[in-house]
Coordinates of C-alpha atoms in Angstrom, one line a residue:
M273 CA 40.8 -26.7 -11.4
L274 CA 41.6 -29.5 -13.7
A275 CA 45.1 -30.0 -12.1
L276 CA 43.5 -30.0 -8.6
L277 CA 41.0 -32.6 -9.8
L278 CA 43.8 -34.7 -11.3
S279 CA 45.8 -34.8 -8.0
M280 CA 42.8 -35.6 -5.9
L281 CA 41.6 -38.3 -8.2
D282 CA 45.0 -40.0 -8.2
A283 CA 45.3 -40.2 -4.4
L284 CA 41.9 -41.8 -4.0
I285 CA 42.0 -44.0 -7.1
V286 CA 45.2 -45.6 -5.9
G287 CA 43.7 -46.4 -2.5
T288 CA 41.0 -48.4 -4.2
A289 CA 43.5 -50.3 -6.4
M290 CA 46.0 -51.2 -3.6
P291 CA 44.6 -54.7 -2.9
T292 CA 45.1 -55.6 -6.6
V293 CA 48.5 -54.0 -6.7
V294 CA 49.7 -56.1 -3.7
A295 CA 48.3 -59.3 -5.2
D296 CA 50.3 -58.6 -8.4
L297 CA 53.6 -57.2 -7.0
G298 CA 53.6 -58.6 -3.5
G299 CA 55.3 -56.6 -0.7
L300 CA 52.3 -56.5 1.7
E301 CA 54.6 -55.3 4.5
H302 CA 55.5 -52.2 2.5
M303 CA 52.0 -51.4 1.1
S304 CA 51.5 -48.4 3.5
W305 CA 54.5 -46.7 2.0
V306 CA 52.8 -46.4 -1.4
V307 CA 50.5 -43.9 0.2
T308 CA 52.9 -42.5 2.9
G309 CA 55.6 -41.8 0.3
Y310 CA 53.2 -39.9 -1.9
T311 CA 51.8 -37.9 1.1
L312 CA 55.3 -37.2 2.5
A313 CA 56.7 -36.0 -0.9
T314 CA 53.6 -33.8 -1.4
A315 CA 53.8 -32.2 2.0
C316 CA 57.6 -31.6 1.8
S317 CA 57.6 -30.1 -1.8
T318 CA 54.5 -27.8 -1.4
P319 CA 56.4 -24.9 0.2
V320 CA 59.3 -25.3 -2.3
W321 CA 57.0 -25.1 -5.3
G322 CA 55.2 -22.1 -3.8
K323 CA 58.5 -20.2 -3.4
L324 CA 59.6 -21.2 -6.9
G325 CA 56.4 -19.7 -8.3
D326 CA 57.2 -16.4 -6.5
L327 CA 60.7 -16.3 -7.9
F328 CA 60.2 -17.6 -11.4
P329 CA 57.4 -17.3 -14.0
R330 CA 54.4 -19.0 -12.2
K331 CA 52.9 -20.5 -15.3
T332 CA 56.2 -22.2 -16.2
V333 CA 56.6 -23.6 -12.7
F334 CA 53.0 -24.8 -12.7
L335 CA 53.3 -26.6 -16.0
T336 CA 56.6 -28.2 -14.9
S337 CA 54.9 -29.7 -11.9
I338 CA 52.2 -31.2 -14.1
V339 CA 54.8 -32.7 -16.5
L340 CA 56.7 -34.2 -13.5
F341 CA 53.4 -35.7 -12.3
L342 CA 52.6 -37.3 -15.6
V343 CA 56.1 -38.8 -16.1
A344 CA 55.9 -40.3 -12.7
S345 CA 52.4 -41.6 -13.4
V346 CA 53.7 -43.5 -16.4
L347 CA 56.6 -44.9 -14.4
C348 CA 54.2 -46.0 -11.6
G349 CA 52.1 -47.8 -14.1
A350 CA 55.1 -49.6 -15.5
A351 CA 56.6 -50.5 -12.1
S352 CA 57.9 -54.1 -11.8
S353 CA 58.1 -54.3 -8.0
I354 CA 56.6 -52.7 -4.9
D355 CA 59.9 -50.9 -4.2
W356 CA 60.0 -49.3 -7.6
L357 CA 56.3 -48.3 -7.2
I358 CA 57.1 -46.6 -3.9
A359 CA 60.0 -44.7 -5.5
F360 CA 57.9 -43.5 -8.4
R361 CA 55.0 -42.6 -6.1
V362 CA 57.5 -40.3 -4.2
L363 CA 58.3 -38.7 -7.6
Q364 CA 54.6 -38.4 -8.3
G365 CA 54.0 -36.7 -4.9
L366 CA 56.6 -34.1 -5.8
G367 CA 54.6 -33.2 -8.9
A368 CA 51.3 -33.2 -6.9
G369 CA 52.8 -30.7 -4.4
G370 CA 53.5 -28.3 -7.2
M371 CA 50.0 -28.8 -8.8
G372 CA 48.2 -28.0 -5.5
A373 CA 50.4 -25.0 -4.5
G374 CA 50.4 -23.7 -8.1
A375 CA 46.7 -23.9 -8.6
F376 CA 45.8 -21.9 -5.5
A377 CA 48.6 -19.4 -6.2
L378 CA 47.3 -18.9 -9.7
I379 CA 43.8 -18.2 -8.4
G380 CA 45.3 -15.6 -6.0
T381 CA 47.4 -14.0 -8.8
L382 CA 44.6 -13.8 -11.4
L383 CA 41.8 -12.8 -9.2
P384 CA 41.6 -10.1 -6.4
P385 CA 40.1 -11.4 -3.2
R386 CA 37.0 -9.4 -3.6
E387 CA 36.1 -11.2 -6.8
R388 CA 37.4 -14.6 -5.8
G389 CA 34.2 -15.7 -4.1
R390 CA 32.6 -16.3 -7.5
Y391 CA 35.0 -19.3 -7.9
Q392 CA 34.7 -20.8 -4.4
G393 CA 31.9 -23.0 -5.6
M394 CA 34.1 -24.3 -8.4
V395 CA 36.8 -25.3 -6.0
A396 CA 34.3 -27.0 -3.7
G397 CA 32.8 -28.8 -6.7
V398 CA 36.2 -30.1 -7.7
T399 CA 36.8 -31.3 -4.1
A400 CA 33.4 -33.1 -4.0
L401 CA 33.9 -34.7 -7.4
G402 CA 37.4 -35.9 -6.5
Q403 CA 36.4 -37.3 -3.2
L404 CA 33.3 -39.1 -4.5
G405 CA 34.5 -40.0 -8.0
G406 CA 38.0 -41.2 -7.0
P407 CA 37.0 -44.4 -5.3
L408 CA 34.3 -45.2 -7.8
L409 CA 36.6 -44.6 -10.8
G410 CA 39.3 -46.5 -9.1
G411 CA 37.1 -49.5 -8.6
F412 CA 35.9 -49.4 -12.2
V413 CA 39.3 -48.9 -13.8
T414 CA 41.0 -51.6 -11.7
G415 CA 38.2 -54.1 -12.3
H416 CA 38.0 -53.6 -16.1
L417 CA 41.4 -52.4 -17.2
G418 CA 43.8 -53.5 -14.4
W419 CA 45.6 -51.5 -11.6
R420 CA 48.2 -50.0 -13.9
W421 CA 45.5 -47.9 -15.6
A422 CA 44.8 -46.3 -12.3
F423 CA 48.1 -44.4 -13.1
Y424 CA 47.9 -44.3 -16.9
I425 CA 44.5 -42.6 -16.8
N426 CA 46.3 -39.5 -15.5
V427 CA 48.1 -39.0 -18.9
P428 CA 45.2 -38.0 -21.2
I429 CA 43.7 -35.7 -18.5
G430 CA 47.1 -34.2 -17.8
L431 CA 47.8 -33.6 -21.5
V432 CA 44.5 -31.7 -21.8
C433 CA 45.5 -29.6 -18.8
I434 CA 48.9 -28.8 -20.2
A435 CA 47.5 -27.8 -23.6
W436 CA 44.7 -25.7 -22.1
C437 CA 46.9 -23.9 -19.7
G438 CA 49.7 -23.4 -22.3
I439 CA 47.3 -21.7 -24.7
M440 CA 44.7 -20.0 -22.5
L441 CA 46.5 -19.1 -19.2
H442 CA 47.9 -15.5 -19.1
V443 CA 49.6 -14.6 -15.8
P444 CA 50.8 -11.2 -14.7
T445 CA 54.6 -11.3 -14.3
A446 CA 57.3 -9.0 -13.0
K447 CA 61.0 -8.9 -13.7
R448 CA 63.2 -9.4 -10.6
Q449 CA 66.3 -7.4 -10.3
G450 CA 69.6 -9.0 -9.2
R451 CA 70.5 -12.6 -8.7
I452 CA 67.8 -15.1 -7.7
T453 CA 68.9 -17.4 -4.9
L454 CA 67.1 -20.3 -3.3
D455 CA 66.9 -20.8 0.4
W456 CA 68.6 -24.2 0.5
W457 CA 69.0 -24.3 4.2
G458 CA 65.4 -23.4 4.7
I459 CA 64.4 -26.2 2.3
T460 CA 66.6 -28.7 4.1
F461 CA 65.3 -27.8 7.6
L462 CA 61.6 -27.7 6.6
T463 CA 61.8 -30.9 4.5
G464 CA 63.4 -32.7 7.5
A465 CA 60.9 -31.3 10.0
V466 CA 57.9 -32.2 7.8
S467 CA 59.3 -35.7 7.1
A468 CA 59.8 -36.4 10.8
F469 CA 56.4 -35.1 11.6
V470 CA 54.5 -37.0 8.9
M471 CA 56.4 -40.3 9.8
A472 CA 55.6 -39.8 13.5
A473 CA 52.0 -39.1 12.7
T474 CA 51.8 -42.2 10.4
W475 CA 53.5 -44.7 12.7
A476 CA 52.3 -43.5 16.1
G477 CA 49.6 -45.9 17.5
S478 CA 50.0 -48.4 14.7
T479 CA 53.6 -49.4 13.9
Y480 CA 55.0 -48.0 17.2
A481 CA 53.3 -47.0 20.5
W482 CA 52.8 -43.2 21.1
G483 CA 55.3 -43.3 23.9
S484 CA 57.9 -45.4 22.2
W485 CA 61.5 -44.1 21.7
Q486 CA 61.0 -44.1 18.0
I487 CA 58.1 -41.7 18.1
I488 CA 59.7 -39.5 20.7
A489 CA 62.9 -39.3 18.7
L490 CA 61.0 -38.3 15.6
A491 CA 59.1 -35.6 17.6
L492 CA 62.3 -34.2 19.0
T493 CA 63.9 -34.3 15.6
A494 CA 61.0 -32.4 14.0
S495 CA 61.1 -29.8 16.8
V496 CA 64.9 -29.2 16.5
L497 CA 64.7 -28.9 12.7
L498 CA 61.7 -26.6 12.9
A499 CA 63.6 -24.3 15.3
G500 CA 66.5 -24.3 12.8
F501 CA 64.1 -23.4 10.0
V502 CA 62.6 -20.5 11.9
A503 CA 66.1 -19.2 12.7
T504 CA 67.2 -19.6 9.1
E505 CA 64.2 -17.8 7.7
R506 CA 65.0 -14.6 9.7
R507 CA 68.4 -14.3 8.1
V508 CA 68.2 -15.2 4.4
A509 CA 67.4 -12.7 1.7
E510 CA 64.8 -14.9 0.0
P511 CA 63.2 -17.1 2.7
L512 CA 61.2 -20.1 1.7
M513 CA 58.4 -18.9 4.0
P514 CA 58.9 -15.2 4.6
P515 CA 58.3 -14.4 8.3
R516 CA 56.4 -11.3 7.1
I517 CA 53.5 -13.4 6.0
Y518 CA 53.0 -14.5 9.6
S519 CA 53.8 -11.2 11.3
G520 CA 52.3 -8.8 8.7
H521 CA 48.7 -9.4 9.7
R522 CA 47.0 -11.5 12.4
N523 CA 44.5 -12.9 9.8
F524 CA 47.1 -15.2 8.3
P525 CA 48.1 -17.2 11.4
L526 CA 44.4 -17.3 12.4
S527 CA 43.5 -18.7 9.0
A528 CA 46.2 -21.3 9.4
V529 CA 44.5 -22.4 12.6
L530 CA 41.1 -22.7 10.8
L531 CA 42.6 -24.6 7.9
T532 CA 44.4 -27.1 10.3
V533 CA 41.2 -27.7 12.2
T534 CA 39.1 -28.1 9.0
G535 CA 41.7 -30.5 7.7
V536 CA 41.3 -32.7 10.8
A537 CA 37.5 -32.7 10.5
L538 CA 37.4 -33.3 6.8
F539 CA 40.0 -36.1 6.7
G540 CA 38.4 -37.8 9.7
A541 CA 34.9 -37.7 8.3
T542 CA 35.8 -38.9 4.8
L543 CA 37.8 -41.9 6.2
Y544 CA 35.9 -43.1 9.2
L545 CA 32.3 -42.3 8.2
P546 CA 32.4 -44.9 5.4
L547 CA 33.7 -47.5 7.9
Y548 CA 30.8 -46.8 10.2
L549 CA 28.3 -46.9 7.4
Q550 CA 29.6 -50.3 6.2
V551 CA 30.1 -52.0 9.5
V552 CA 27.2 -50.7 11.6
Q553 CA 24.6 -49.7 9.0
G554 CA 25.3 -52.4 6.5
A555 CA 26.1 -50.3 3.5
S556 CA 28.2 -51.8 0.7
A557 CA 31.7 -50.6 0.0
A558 CA 30.6 -48.7 -3.1
N559 CA 27.4 -47.3 -1.5
S560 CA 29.3 -46.1 1.6
G561 CA 31.1 -43.6 -0.7
L562 CA 27.9 -42.4 -2.2
L563 CA 26.3 -42.0 1.2
L564 CA 28.8 -39.2 1.8
L565 CA 26.8 -37.1 -0.7
P566 CA 25.1 -35.1 2.1
L567 CA 28.5 -33.9 3.3
M568 CA 29.7 -33.0 -0.1
I569 CA 26.5 -31.3 -1.3
A570 CA 26.3 -29.2 1.9
T571 CA 30.0 -28.2 1.3
L572 CA 29.2 -27.2 -2.3
I573 CA 26.1 -25.2 -1.4
T574 CA 27.5 -23.3 1.6
S575 CA 30.7 -22.5 -0.3
N576 CA 28.7 -21.0 -3.1
I577 CA 26.6 -19.0 -0.7
A578 CA 29.6 -17.6 1.1
G579 CA 31.4 -16.8 -2.1
R580 CA 28.5 -14.9 -3.6
V581 CA 27.8 -12.9 -0.5
M582 CA 31.5 -12.0 -0.1
T583 CA 31.7 -10.9 -3.7
A584 CA 28.5 -8.8 -3.5
T585 CA 29.1 -7.2 -0.1
G586 CA 32.8 -7.6 0.7
R587 CA 31.8 -9.0 4.1
Y588 CA 33.2 -12.4 5.2
K589 CA 33.9 -12.7 8.9
I590 CA 30.6 -14.2 9.7
F591 CA 31.3 -17.3 7.5
P592 CA 34.3 -18.8 9.4
V593 CA 32.4 -18.1 12.6
L594 CA 29.3 -20.0 11.3
G595 CA 31.6 -22.7 9.9
S596 CA 33.3 -23.3 13.2
L597 CA 29.9 -23.6 15.0
F598 CA 28.7 -26.1 12.3
L599 CA 31.9 -28.1 12.6
V600 CA 31.7 -28.3 16.4
T601 CA 27.9 -29.2 16.4
G602 CA 28.1 -31.6 13.5
T603 CA 31.1 -33.6 14.8
G604 CA 29.6 -33.6 18.3
L605 CA 26.4 -35.1 16.9
L606 CA 28.3 -37.7 14.9
S607 CA 29.9 -38.8 18.2
T608 CA 26.4 -39.7 19.5
M609 CA 25.7 -42.3 16.8
D610 CA 25.1 -45.9 17.9
T611 CA 23.9 -49.2 16.4
G612 CA 20.3 -47.8 16.2
T613 CA 21.1 -44.5 14.4
S614 CA 19.3 -44.3 11.1
R615 CA 20.9 -43.3 7.8
L616 CA 18.7 -40.2 7.6
T617 CA 19.9 -39.0 11.0
T618 CA 23.5 -39.7 10.0
S619 CA 22.9 -37.8 6.7
V620 CA 21.7 -34.7 8.7
Y621 CA 24.8 -34.8 10.9
M622 CA 27.0 -35.2 7.9
A623 CA 25.3 -32.2 6.3
L624 CA 26.2 -30.1 9.3
V625 CA 29.8 -31.0 9.0
G626 CA 29.7 -30.3 5.3
A627 CA 28.2 -26.9 6.0
G628 CA 31.0 -26.1 8.4
T629 CA 33.6 -27.2 5.8
G630 CA 32.0 -25.1 3.1
F631 CA 31.8 -21.9 5.2
T632 CA 35.4 -22.3 6.5
L633 CA 37.8 -24.0 4.0
Q634 CA 37.8 -21.8 0.9
M635 CA 37.0 -18.7 2.9
S636 CA 40.1 -19.2 5.1
N637 CA 42.2 -19.5 1.9
T638 CA 40.9 -16.2 0.7
I639 CA 41.4 -14.5 4.0
A640 CA 45.0 -15.7 4.2
Q641 CA 45.8 -14.6 0.7
N642 CA 44.2 -11.2 1.3
A643 CA 46.5 -10.7 4.3
V644 CA 49.7 -10.9 2.2
E645 CA 51.2 -9.0 -0.7
L646 CA 51.0 -10.4 -4.2
R647 CA 54.7 -11.1 -4.3
D648 CA 54.2 -13.6 -1.4
I649 CA 51.1 -15.3 -2.8
G650 CA 52.9 -18.5 -3.8
S651 CA 54.5 -18.9 -0.3
A652 CA 51.2 -18.1 1.4
S653 CA 49.2 -20.6 -0.8
A654 CA 51.8 -23.3 -0.1
A655 CA 51.7 -22.6 3.6
T656 CA 47.9 -22.9 3.8
N657 CA 48.0 -26.2 1.9
L658 CA 50.7 -27.4 4.2
F659 CA 48.7 -26.5 7.3
R660 CA 45.6 -28.3 6.0
N661 CA 47.5 -31.4 5.0
L662 CA 49.4 -31.5 8.3
G663 CA 46.2 -31.1 10.2
G664 CA 44.8 -34.0 8.3
S665 CA 47.9 -36.2 8.9
L666 CA 47.8 -35.4 12.6
G667 CA 44.1 -36.1 12.8
L668 CA 44.4 -39.4 11.0
A669 CA 47.2 -40.5 13.3
V670 CA 45.2 -39.7 16.4
F671 CA 42.1 -41.3 15.0
A672 CA 43.9 -44.5 13.9
S673 CA 45.3 -44.8 17.4
L674 CA 41.8 -44.3 18.9
F675 CA 40.2 -46.8 16.5
T676 CA 43.0 -49.4 17.2
G677 CA 42.6 -49.0 20.9
A678 CA 38.8 -49.3 20.9
V679 CA 38.8 -52.4 18.7
T680 CA 41.7 -54.2 20.3
G681 CA 40.2 -53.3 23.7
G682 CA 37.4 -55.6 22.7
G683 CA 39.8 -58.5 22.3
R684 CA 40.2 -58.6 18.5
S685 CA 42.7 -57.3 16.1
P686 CA 41.9 -54.2 13.9
G687 CA 41.6 -56.3 10.8
E688 CA 39.7 -59.2 12.3
G689 CA 36.1 -59.3 11.1
A690 CA 36.7 -56.5 8.7
P691 CA 33.5 -55.7 6.8
S692 CA 32.8 -56.7 3.2
T693 CA 29.7 -56.6 1.0
S694 CA 28.9 -60.2 1.6
A695 CA 29.9 -60.5 5.3
A696 CA 28.8 -57.1 6.7
G697 CA 25.5 -58.5 7.9
R698 CA 27.2 -61.4 9.9
L699 CA 29.6 -59.4 12.1
S700 CA 29.4 -60.1 15.8
D701 CA 27.7 -57.7 18.2
A702 CA 31.0 -57.3 20.0
Y703 CA 32.7 -56.0 16.8
L704 CA 29.8 -53.6 16.1
A705 CA 30.0 -52.3 19.7
D706 CA 33.8 -51.8 19.3
V707 CA 33.3 -49.8 16.0
V708 CA 30.5 -47.7 17.5
H709 CA 32.8 -46.9 20.5
A710 CA 35.7 -46.0 18.2
T711 CA 33.4 -43.8 16.1
H712 CA 32.2 -42.0 19.3
L713 CA 35.8 -41.4 20.4
I714 CA 37.0 -40.2 17.0
F715 CA 34.2 -37.6 16.5
L716 CA 34.2 -36.5 20.1
T717 CA 37.9 -35.8 19.7
T718 CA 37.2 -34.0 16.4
S719 CA 34.6 -31.8 18.1
L720 CA 37.0 -30.9 20.9
I721 CA 39.7 -30.0 18.3
A722 CA 37.1 -28.0 16.3
L723 CA 36.5 -25.8 19.4
A724 CA 39.9 -24.2 18.7
A725 CA 38.4 -22.7 15.5
L726 CA 35.9 -20.7 17.4
P727 CA 38.2 -18.2 19.0
A728 CA 40.3 -18.1 15.9
S729 CA 37.3 -17.1 13.7
L730 CA 36.1 -14.5 16.3
L731 CA 39.6 -12.9 16.3
I732 CA 39.7 -12.5 12.5
K733 CA 39.7 -8.8 11.6
E734 CA 37.4 -8.0 8.6
V735 CA 39.8 -5.8 6.6
P736 CA 38.6 -4.6 3.1
L737 CA 39.2 -7.2 0.4
R738 CA 41.6 -6.1 -2.4
G739 CA 39.7 -5.5 -5.6
K740 CA 37.2 -3.1 -7.1
P741 CA 33.8 -3.5 -5.5
G742 CA 31.4 -4.8 -8.1
G743 CA 34.1 -4.6 -10.7
R744 CA 34.7 -7.1 -13.4
R745 CA 37.5 -9.6 -13.0
P746 CA 40.6 -8.8 -15.1
T747 CA 40.5 -10.5 -18.5
P748 CA 43.5 -12.5 -19.7
A749 CA 44.3 -9.8 -22.2
R750 CA 44.3 -7.0 -19.6
S751 CA 46.5 -9.2 -17.3
A752 CA 48.8 -9.8 -20.2
R753 CA 49.2 -6.1 -20.9
A754 CA 50.1 -5.4 -17.3
P755 CA 53.2 -7.6 -16.8
R756 CA 54.6 -5.5 -14.0
Q757 CA 51.5 -5.6 -11.8
L758 CA 52.5 -6.7 -8.3
S759 CA 49.4 -5.8 -6.3
W760 CA 45.7 -5.5 -6.5
K761 CA 45.8 -2.3 -4.4
D762 CA 45.5 -0.1 -7.5
T763 CA 42.1 -1.6 -8.3
R764 CA 40.6 -1.2 -4.9

């Protein structure tokens, strides 16, 4: 949980510090790559870290990713130019990919799915804390200590995480027979496909038009590389993403659909709701983040409810169904907001989206992990993270294009008349109407995309969760004494 919090805080702290970074280092034209490079490296490295955790001691792989993240954080803080900062952010993204994949794989390794519901609230709490605390902490650190401390602050937190995990974390391990080989062709094909996809999603509608040859070429490249990846995975002995995790049980691909849709809704809400709150409802930049509390609190409450019921009864199918309905309803209602919508009404709509996220996000992870064998838990966890992040990237690309089209359609550039604490009240009625129209398009599109989650949730088969009903979770000592344990089936 501490490693997850660290990676989430870093991504959001840096966003707040970027204006100060550019003012100090220059390179405004390359500013987007400080974020894009990090996102791209995280997405590409996540499946690789997941497979490394399956092949080698998971604890060692996890701690290695944290060390890499901390070293890169120090280098980012010491960067002398925007180019060096981008390079070090890529290195930092590589570490963050391992931290995310490793954390969820460790949860799947240490806890059988039947007992994992007790910890869903903890994961939701970390998510809420990171999303709300990141911008606030970033503004405070940048304003009082300077932008370099937005990176240096990772070091003490990371050292505590390394020391705690090094001493307290006991992970069941198994010795593998024969030579361990990495799927280098699979890594190459998947990295290329994800890179092309993320760059197309980032540039489409902003740097290049959706129908431009650059975006079409990237889309074709991603498709060809993805086809090569699928063909490779069917032939190698140790595939990066074993085909058996997709074909073994229908719950895994269905969970992937749910995670992709939830990623679209969550990324869109957390990015464009603050914009609407600032421009249309006159909230300050700091308060707009705090006004997302209804969404985060609803996520935390519903995630706890779903986890406790799942642990007590072993039943779980109802929750992704409810979550899908809440997502469709909440985002649909958000699309109806206009200049006269009150903050209370907006808060109710946000709470519905938060409830949908809480019922769907962590439950989908648990369902996906329950559908695979323990030997594939790292690959499965990495795949679910990848689907959620790619869903968010695709959603943000579509939303950015919709927003740009709505605002420029009103005859002004996207940045013209941008809101601030002092100027928000003096924005023209035309700009307010443009932002309301953009908000309508963004959340109507989100609601239509969320409809795909409904059939996916209904098709999920409620198979028994691995783990002893009502039993206690394995203690670290018991896990340490069973180093050859590969499955929770014996504790069913």
